[in-house]
Amino acid sequence: MNNIKVRFAPSPTGYMHIGNTRTAVFNWLLALKLGGSFMLRIDDTDIQRSKTEYENAIRDILSWLGISWSEEARQSARLERYNAVVEKLKQQGRIYACYETAEELEVMRKQLMNKGLPPIYDRRALNLTPREVAAYKAEGRRPHYRFKLCSGIIEWDDMVRGKCRYDAANLADPVIIREDGSFLYHLPSVIDDADFGITHIIRGEDHVTNTAAQIQMFEALGVSVPCFAHLPLLTGSEGKLSKRLGSLGVRELRAEGMEPMAIASFLAKLGTSEAIEPYYDWQSLAATVDLHRLGRSQPRFDEKELKLFNTRYVHSLPYENVKKRICADSAFWNVVRGNLEKVEDIAEWENICHKKLKPVVEDAALTSLAAKLLPAEPWDEDTFASWAEELKMQSGKKGKALFHPLRLALTAQENGPELKKLLPLIGRAKALERLNGREA
Ligand code: GLU
């Protein structure tokens, strides 16, 4: 293992959805591709909204996806460390106290907008005299804190977006500590990334402007700046960012029978020029991943497409990948998988082949003749052809008129795997009874 390290840093304020799952997927793929390690960081500085239930659900989904982490940290356990860094940065003049209320800030913002100016905080708090500060305190105001950006151009070479360039003059000093003393995400994230030696940060493009400010925070800490990759956000099938998409829970997709590697394959290729193909293990998917190919346009995510893709995935899913979850052997799996929408549907075909079934009699004359002609076992895939040929000659029927009544009698289904493959799985005893119209 080299020193490459990525992290997935969810806030445990909700369940995993398709958006943050995609972020986790790309982090994991990059770790695998580069031979690095993957860390799970629980961003729980928002104590009101963070819940253990969500945190456990996140771990559960990651494990189900097959993503594993070699290290875990939680931000709420590191407040002492963050406060120590804050003290240092205050001394260096990079963090300063502000006393404006939310309403005052809103008025300032509106005034700037009315003048056609960008709503950038004017740093008036830097000019407060000790008397003014004392007056605010006497009023009962408590400070919030901002990180002071240095003027100049902030640049980085984004693994997805290419060269990115921001003029610090166009950015507001980010608030990093609220009035109640709680931390906003920006600075703790940088301290963690520095302390844990994160080399690559892969996250949604909604963090691009945070990145500009955070690069200055890394510099203020005197540590090297990691590489960044900002993934274009997914849009809903209706073409715009949808609420529904943000909340499309992976737990629900799992309950509906989606396969983890189908979700991973789909998310990894969505928005690239490459075809979305099933990959059955992480390593082979990771070998194909190239973040530069993602481009900047926001890919459209359609749940229906994912479901169709999942079905396609199941149709060629190797037995090795499912054998722990099913009772059937590989021969049975290979015969029926092409007719399954999801793996669990195999139970239906197990019932058809091994349990009692009431046949559907469409052409009694034909099926009882078929029963008489049924050859002795042992059967193999060729049994059906010779039997059907004989039946065709004796009955004078062919095509659908011949095969449809046979299928209905043998399986009570309109569709299914090829009869030549299914017949040996059903066996002679059951086939004979069913062809004679009897439950078996
Ligand atoms: N907790 C942040 C989020 O979920 C993490 C962002 C980041 O990866 O830096 O948006």
Coordinates of C-alpha atoms and ligand atoms in Angstrom, one line a residue:
M1 CA 0.0 0.0 0.0
N2 CA 1.3 3.5 -0.9
N3 CA 0.4 6.7 0.9
I4 CA -2.7 7.4 -1.2
K5 CA -5.7 8.0 1.0
V6 CA -9.2 9.0 0.2
R7 CA -12.1 9.6 2.5
F8 CA -15.9 9.4 2.4
A9 CA -17.3 12.0 4.8
P10 CA -21.0 11.8 5.1
S11 CA -23.0 13.9 7.5
P12 CA -25.2 11.5 9.4
T13 CA -28.3 13.7 9.0
G14 CA -30.1 11.3 6.6
Y15 CA -30.0 8.0 4.9
M16 CA -27.6 7.2 2.0
H17 CA -29.1 8.5 -1.3
I18 CA -28.0 8.0 -4.8
G19 CA -25.9 11.2 -4.8
N20 CA -23.7 10.5 -1.8
T21 CA -23.5 6.9 -2.8
R22 CA -22.0 8.0 -6.0
T23 CA -19.4 10.0 -4.1
A24 CA -18.6 6.9 -2.0
V25 CA -18.3 4.8 -5.1
F26 CA -15.8 7.1 -6.8
N27 CA -13.7 7.3 -3.7
W28 CA -13.6 3.6 -3.3
L29 CA -12.8 3.1 -7.0
L30 CA -10.0 5.5 -6.9
A31 CA -8.6 3.9 -3.7
L32 CA -8.7 0.5 -5.5
K33 CA -7.3 1.8 -8.7
L34 CA -4.4 3.6 -7.1
G35 CA -3.8 1.0 -4.4
G36 CA -4.5 3.5 -1.6
S37 CA -6.7 3.3 1.5
F38 CA -10.2 4.5 2.2
M39 CA -11.3 6.2 5.4
L40 CA -14.8 6.8 6.7
R41 CA -15.3 10.1 8.4
I42 CA -18.5 10.9 10.2
D43 CA -19.1 14.7 9.8
D44 CA -21.4 15.0 12.8
T45 CA -20.6 18.6 13.9
D46 CA -24.3 19.4 13.5
I47 CA -25.4 17.7 16.7
Q48 CA -29.1 18.6 16.3
R49 CA -29.5 16.9 13.0
S50 CA -26.9 14.0 13.4
K51 CA -28.4 10.7 14.4
T52 CA -26.8 7.4 15.4
E53 CA -29.5 5.7 13.4
Y54 CA -28.4 7.4 10.2
E55 CA -24.8 6.7 11.0
N56 CA -25.5 3.0 11.4
A57 CA -27.5 3.0 8.2
I58 CA -24.6 4.6 6.3
R59 CA -22.2 1.9 7.5
D60 CA -24.7 -0.8 6.7
I61 CA -25.1 0.5 3.1
L62 CA -21.4 0.9 2.5
S63 CA -20.8 -2.7 3.7
W64 CA -23.6 -4.0 1.6
L65 CA -22.1 -2.2 -1.4
G66 CA -18.8 -4.0 -0.6
I67 CA -17.0 -0.8 0.4
S68 CA -14.7 -1.3 3.3
W69 CA -12.7 1.3 5.3
S70 CA -9.5 0.8 7.1
E71 CA -10.0 3.8 9.4
E72 CA -12.8 5.7 10.9
A73 CA -13.1 9.1 12.7
R74 CA -15.9 11.3 13.9
Q75 CA -15.7 15.0 14.0
S76 CA -17.6 15.4 17.3
A77 CA -14.8 13.6 19.0
R78 CA -12.2 16.0 17.7
L79 CA -13.5 19.4 18.9
E80 CA -10.5 19.9 21.2
R81 CA -8.2 19.6 18.3
Y82 CA -10.2 22.0 16.2
N83 CA -10.3 24.5 19.0
A84 CA -6.5 24.3 19.4
V85 CA -6.1 25.0 15.6
V86 CA -8.6 27.9 15.9
E87 CA -6.5 29.5 18.7
K88 CA -3.4 29.3 16.5
L89 CA -5.1 30.8 13.5
K90 CA -6.6 33.6 15.6
Q91 CA -3.2 34.5 16.8
Q92 CA -2.0 34.6 13.2
G93 CA -4.9 36.9 12.3
R94 CA -6.6 34.3 10.0
I95 CA -9.7 33.9 12.2
Y96 CA -11.6 36.9 13.4
A97 CA -14.7 37.5 15.5
C98 CA -17.8 39.2 14.0
Y99 CA -20.9 40.4 15.9
E100 CA -23.5 41.0 13.2
T101 CA -26.8 39.3 13.7
A102 CA -28.3 37.2 10.9
E103 CA -30.8 40.1 10.2
E104 CA -28.0 42.7 9.9
L105 CA -26.1 40.4 7.5
E106 CA -29.2 40.0 5.4
V107 CA -29.6 43.8 5.2
M108 CA -26.0 44.2 4.2
R109 CA -26.4 41.5 1.5
K110 CA -29.5 43.2 0.1
Q111 CA -27.8 46.6 0.0
L112 CA -24.9 45.2 -2.0
M113 CA -27.2 43.3 -4.4
N114 CA -29.2 46.5 -5.0
K115 CA -26.1 48.2 -6.0
G116 CA -25.3 45.4 -8.4
L117 CA -22.4 44.3 -6.2
P118 CA -21.6 40.7 -5.2
P119 CA -22.8 39.9 -1.7
I120 CA -19.4 39.7 -0.1
Y121 CA -18.9 40.5 3.5
D122 CA -17.0 43.7 3.8
R123 CA -14.9 42.7 6.9
R124 CA -16.2 45.6 8.9
A125 CA -15.7 43.5 12.1
L126 CA -11.9 43.9 11.6
N127 CA -12.3 47.6 12.3
L128 CA -14.3 47.3 15.5
T129 CA -12.8 49.2 18.4
P130 CA -12.5 47.5 21.9
R131 CA -15.3 49.8 23.0
E132 CA -17.7 48.7 20.2
V133 CA -16.9 45.1 21.0
A134 CA -17.6 45.7 24.7
A135 CA -20.9 47.3 23.8
Y136 CA -21.9 44.3 21.7
K137 CA -21.0 42.0 24.5
A138 CA -22.9 44.1 27.0
E139 CA -25.9 43.8 24.6
G140 CA -25.6 40.0 25.0
R141 CA -24.3 39.4 21.5
R142 CA -22.0 36.5 21.0
P143 CA -19.4 36.4 18.2
H144 CA -19.3 34.1 15.2
Y145 CA -16.0 33.6 13.5
R146 CA -14.8 34.0 10.0
F147 CA -11.7 32.7 8.2
K148 CA -9.8 35.6 6.6
L149 CA -8.9 34.9 3.0
C150 CA -5.7 36.3 1.6
S151 CA -6.0 38.2 -1.6
G152 CA -4.8 36.6 -4.8
I153 CA -5.6 33.9 -7.2
I154 CA -6.5 30.4 -5.9
E155 CA -5.8 27.7 -8.4
W156 CA -5.9 24.0 -8.6
D157 CA -5.8 21.3 -11.1
D158 CA -9.1 19.4 -10.7
M159 CA -9.1 15.8 -11.7
V160 CA -12.6 16.2 -13.2
R161 CA -12.8 19.9 -14.1
G162 CA -9.3 20.6 -15.1
K163 CA -7.7 24.0 -14.2
C164 CA -9.8 25.9 -11.7
R165 CA -9.2 29.5 -10.8
Y166 CA -10.8 31.8 -8.3
D167 CA -9.9 35.3 -7.4
A168 CA -10.1 35.5 -3.6
A169 CA -11.5 39.0 -4.0
N170 CA -14.7 37.5 -5.3
L171 CA -15.2 35.2 -2.3
A172 CA -16.5 36.1 1.1
D173 CA -14.6 35.1 4.2
P174 CA -16.4 31.9 5.3
V175 CA -18.0 31.7 8.7
I176 CA -16.4 28.8 10.4
I177 CA -17.8 29.0 13.9
R178 CA -21.4 29.9 14.7
E179 CA -22.6 32.1 17.5
D180 CA -23.4 29.1 19.7
G181 CA -19.7 28.0 19.3
S182 CA -20.5 25.1 17.0
F183 CA -18.3 24.5 14.0
L184 CA -19.4 24.7 10.4
Y185 CA -18.0 22.0 8.2
H186 CA -15.2 23.9 6.4
L187 CA -12.4 24.1 8.8
P188 CA -12.8 20.8 10.7
S189 CA -12.8 19.1 7.3
V190 CA -9.5 20.7 6.4
I191 CA -8.0 19.9 9.8
D192 CA -9.1 16.2 9.5
D193 CA -7.9 15.9 5.9
A194 CA -4.5 17.3 7.0
D195 CA -4.3 15.2 10.2
F196 CA -5.3 12.0 8.6
G197 CA -3.1 12.4 5.5
I198 CA -5.8 12.5 2.9
T199 CA -4.2 12.8 -0.5
H200 CA -7.3 12.9 -2.8
I201 CA -10.6 14.6 -2.1
I202 CA -13.5 13.4 -4.3
R203 CA -16.8 15.1 -3.7
G204 CA -19.7 16.8 -5.4
E205 CA -19.2 20.0 -7.4
D206 CA -21.5 21.8 -4.9
H207 CA -18.2 22.0 -2.9
V208 CA -16.2 23.8 -5.6
T209 CA -16.3 27.3 -3.9
N210 CA -15.6 25.7 -0.5
T211 CA -12.5 24.2 -2.1
A212 CA -11.1 27.6 -3.0
A213 CA -11.4 28.8 0.6
Q214 CA -10.3 25.4 2.0
I215 CA -7.1 25.6 -0.1
Q216 CA -6.2 28.7 1.8
M217 CA -7.0 26.9 5.0
F218 CA -4.6 24.0 4.1
E219 CA -2.0 26.7 3.4
A220 CA -2.6 28.5 6.7
L221 CA -2.1 25.2 8.5
G222 CA 1.2 24.8 6.6
V223 CA 0.4 21.4 5.1
S224 CA 0.3 20.3 1.5
V225 CA -3.0 20.7 -0.4
P226 CA -4.6 17.4 -1.5
C227 CA -5.7 16.7 -5.1
F228 CA -9.3 17.5 -5.8
A229 CA -12.0 15.9 -8.0
H230 CA -15.4 17.5 -8.1
L231 CA -18.1 15.3 -9.5
P232 CA -20.8 16.9 -11.6
L233 CA -24.1 16.6 -9.7
L234 CA -26.7 14.2 -11.0
T235 CA -29.9 15.7 -12.4
G236 CA -33.3 14.0 -12.2
S237 CA -34.9 12.4 -15.2
E238 CA -36.9 15.6 -15.7
G239 CA -33.6 17.3 -16.4
K240 CA -33.2 19.5 -13.3
L241 CA -31.8 18.8 -9.9
S242 CA -34.7 17.2 -8.2
K243 CA -35.6 16.8 -4.5
R244 CA -36.7 13.3 -5.2
L245 CA -33.2 12.4 -6.5
G246 CA -31.5 13.8 -3.4
S247 CA -33.7 11.6 -1.3
L248 CA -33.8 8.5 -3.4
G249 CA -32.7 6.1 -0.7
V250 CA -30.3 3.3 -1.4
R251 CA -32.1 1.3 1.3
E252 CA -35.2 1.3 -0.8
L253 CA -33.2 0.3 -3.9
R254 CA -31.7 -2.5 -2.0
A255 CA -35.2 -3.6 -0.8
E256 CA -36.4 -3.6 -4.4
G257 CA -33.7 -6.1 -5.3
M258 CA -31.0 -3.9 -6.8
E259 CA -27.6 -5.5 -6.8
P260 CA -24.7 -3.5 -5.3
M261 CA -22.4 -4.0 -8.2
A262 CA -25.2 -3.1 -10.6
I263 CA -25.6 0.2 -8.8
A264 CA -21.8 0.7 -8.7
S265 CA -21.3 -0.1 -12.4
F266 CA -24.2 2.2 -13.3
L267 CA -23.1 5.2 -11.2
A268 CA -19.4 4.8 -12.3
K269 CA -20.2 5.1 -16.0
L270 CA -23.1 7.5 -15.9
G271 CA -22.1 10.8 -17.6
T272 CA -19.1 9.3 -19.3
S273 CA -19.0 8.5 -23.0
E274 CA -18.5 4.8 -22.2
A275 CA -21.3 2.3 -22.4
I276 CA -22.8 1.3 -19.1
E277 CA -21.8 -2.3 -18.8
P278 CA -22.1 -4.8 -15.9
Y279 CA -19.0 -5.3 -13.8
Y280 CA -19.2 -8.1 -11.3
D281 CA -16.4 -7.1 -9.0
W282 CA -14.9 -3.8 -7.8
Q283 CA -11.4 -4.4 -9.0
S284 CA -12.4 -4.8 -12.6
L285 CA -14.6 -1.8 -12.5
A286 CA -11.9 0.2 -10.8
A287 CA -9.4 -0.7 -13.6
T288 CA -11.7 1.2 -16.1
V289 CA -12.2 4.3 -14.1
D290 CA -10.7 7.6 -15.3
L291 CA -12.1 10.7 -13.5
H292 CA -10.9 12.9 -16.4
R293 CA -13.5 11.2 -18.6
L294 CA -16.4 12.4 -16.5
G295 CA -16.6 15.8 -18.1
R296 CA -18.5 18.8 -16.6
S297 CA -22.0 18.2 -17.7
Q298 CA -24.4 17.0 -15.2
P299 CA -25.6 13.4 -16.0
R300 CA -29.2 12.6 -16.0
F301 CA -30.1 9.9 -13.5
D302 CA -33.2 7.8 -14.2
E303 CA -34.3 5.3 -11.6
K304 CA -36.1 3.3 -14.3
E305 CA -32.9 3.0 -16.3
L306 CA -31.1 1.7 -13.2
K307 CA -33.7 -0.9 -12.7
L308 CA -33.5 -2.1 -16.3
F309 CA -29.8 -2.1 -16.0
N310 CA -30.0 -4.2 -12.9
T311 CA -32.1 -6.7 -14.7
R312 CA -29.5 -6.9 -17.5
Y313 CA -26.9 -7.3 -14.8
V314 CA -28.8 -10.2 -13.2
H315 CA -29.1 -12.0 -16.6
S316 CA -25.4 -12.5 -16.8
L317 CA -24.5 -12.6 -13.1
P318 CA -22.0 -15.4 -12.5
Y319 CA -23.1 -18.2 -10.2
E320 CA -20.0 -17.5 -8.0
N321 CA -21.4 -14.1 -7.1
V322 CA -24.8 -15.4 -5.9
K323 CA -24.1 -18.9 -4.6
K324 CA -24.1 -17.8 -1.0
R325 CA -27.5 -16.3 -1.3
I326 CA -29.4 -19.0 -3.2
C327 CA -30.1 -22.7 -2.7
A328 CA -30.0 -23.6 -6.3
D329 CA -26.9 -25.1 -8.0
S330 CA -25.1 -23.5 -10.8
A331 CA -26.9 -25.5 -13.5
F332 CA -30.3 -24.2 -12.2
W333 CA -29.0 -20.7 -11.9
N334 CA -27.7 -20.6 -15.4
V335 CA -31.0 -21.8 -16.8
V336 CA -33.2 -19.4 -15.0
R337 CA -31.1 -16.2 -14.5
G338 CA -32.0 -14.9 -18.0
N339 CA -35.7 -14.7 -16.8
L340 CA -35.2 -13.0 -13.5
E341 CA -35.7 -9.4 -12.8
K342 CA -33.9 -9.7 -9.5
V343 CA -32.0 -12.5 -7.9
E344 CA -34.7 -13.2 -5.3
D345 CA -37.1 -14.1 -8.1
I346 CA -35.3 -17.4 -8.4
A347 CA -37.7 -18.6 -5.7
E348 CA -40.5 -18.5 -8.2
W349 CA -38.7 -20.9 -10.6
E350 CA -37.6 -23.1 -7.7
N351 CA -41.2 -23.5 -6.8
I352 CA -42.2 -24.2 -10.4
C353 CA -39.5 -26.9 -10.7
H354 CA -39.6 -28.4 -7.3
K355 CA -43.0 -27.7 -5.6
K356 CA -46.6 -28.6 -6.4
L357 CA -48.1 -26.7 -9.3
K358 CA -51.6 -26.7 -10.9
P359 CA -51.0 -26.9 -14.6
V360 CA -52.9 -24.8 -17.0
V361 CA -54.5 -27.0 -19.7
E362 CA -54.9 -25.2 -23.0
D363 CA -55.0 -28.2 -25.4
A364 CA -55.8 -31.3 -23.4
A365 CA -55.6 -33.6 -26.5
L366 CA -52.1 -32.3 -27.3
T367 CA -50.8 -32.4 -23.7
S368 CA -52.1 -35.9 -23.0
L369 CA -50.5 -37.1 -26.2
A370 CA -47.3 -35.4 -25.1
A371 CA -47.5 -37.3 -21.8
K372 CA -47.7 -40.6 -23.7
L373 CA -44.7 -39.7 -25.8
L374 CA -42.6 -38.5 -22.8
P375 CA -39.3 -40.5 -23.1
A376 CA -37.7 -42.3 -20.2
E377 CA -35.1 -40.6 -18.1
P378 CA -32.2 -39.7 -18.0
W379 CA -32.9 -36.4 -19.6
D380 CA -30.6 -33.8 -21.0
E381 CA -31.0 -30.6 -23.1
D382 CA -31.5 -32.7 -26.2
T383 CA -34.5 -34.6 -24.8
F384 CA -36.9 -31.9 -25.5
A385 CA -36.1 -31.6 -29.2
S386 CA -36.6 -35.3 -30.1
W387 CA -39.8 -35.4 -27.9
A388 CA -41.2 -32.3 -29.5
E389 CA -40.4 -33.6 -33.0
E390 CA -42.3 -36.8 -32.3
L391 CA -45.2 -34.8 -30.9
K392 CA -45.3 -32.5 -33.9
M393 CA -45.5 -35.4 -36.3
Q394 CA -48.2 -37.2 -34.4
S395 CA -50.3 -34.2 -33.6
G396 CA -49.7 -32.2 -36.8
K397 CA -49.2 -29.1 -34.7
K398 CA -46.2 -26.8 -34.7
G399 CA -44.9 -23.4 -33.5
K400 CA -47.0 -21.7 -30.9
A401 CA -49.8 -24.2 -31.1
L402 CA -47.4 -26.8 -30.1
F403 CA -45.2 -25.1 -27.6
H404 CA -47.6 -22.8 -25.8
P405 CA -49.8 -25.6 -24.4
L406 CA -46.7 -27.5 -23.3
R407 CA -45.3 -24.5 -21.5
L408 CA -48.6 -23.8 -19.8
A409 CA -49.0 -27.4 -18.7
L410 CA -45.4 -27.8 -17.4
T411 CA -45.0 -24.4 -15.8
A412 CA -48.4 -22.6 -15.6
Q413 CA -46.5 -19.6 -17.0
E414 CA -46.8 -17.7 -20.3
N415 CA -43.1 -17.2 -20.5
G416 CA -39.9 -18.5 -19.0
P417 CA -36.6 -20.2 -19.7
E418 CA -36.3 -22.4 -22.8
L419 CA -38.3 -25.6 -22.3
K420 CA -35.4 -27.8 -23.4
K421 CA -33.4 -26.5 -20.4
L422 CA -36.3 -26.4 -18.0
L423 CA -37.6 -29.9 -18.7
P424 CA -34.7 -31.8 -17.1
L425 CA -35.0 -29.5 -14.0
I426 CA -38.7 -30.4 -13.7
G427 CA -38.1 -34.1 -14.0
R428 CA -40.2 -36.8 -15.6
A429 CA -42.5 -37.6 -12.6
K430 CA -43.8 -34.0 -12.3
A431 CA -43.9 -33.5 -16.1
L432 CA -46.0 -36.5 -16.6
E433 CA -48.6 -35.5 -14.1
R434 CA -48.8 -31.9 -15.2
L435 CA -49.2 -32.9 -18.9
N436 CA -52.1 -35.1 -17.8
G437 CA -53.6 -32.0 -16.2
R438 CA -52.9 -33.1 -12.6
E439 CA -51.4 -31.0 -9.9
A440 CA -47.8 -32.1 -9.2
Ligands
GLU1 N1 -19.9 16.2 5.1 C1 -19.7 16.9 3.9 C2 -20.9 16.6 3.0 O1 -21.5 15.6 3.2 C3 -18.4 16.4 3.3 C4 -17.9 17.2 2.1 C5 -16.5 16.8 1.8 O2 -16.4 15.7 1.2 O3 -15.6 17.5 2.0 O4 -21.2 17.3 2.1

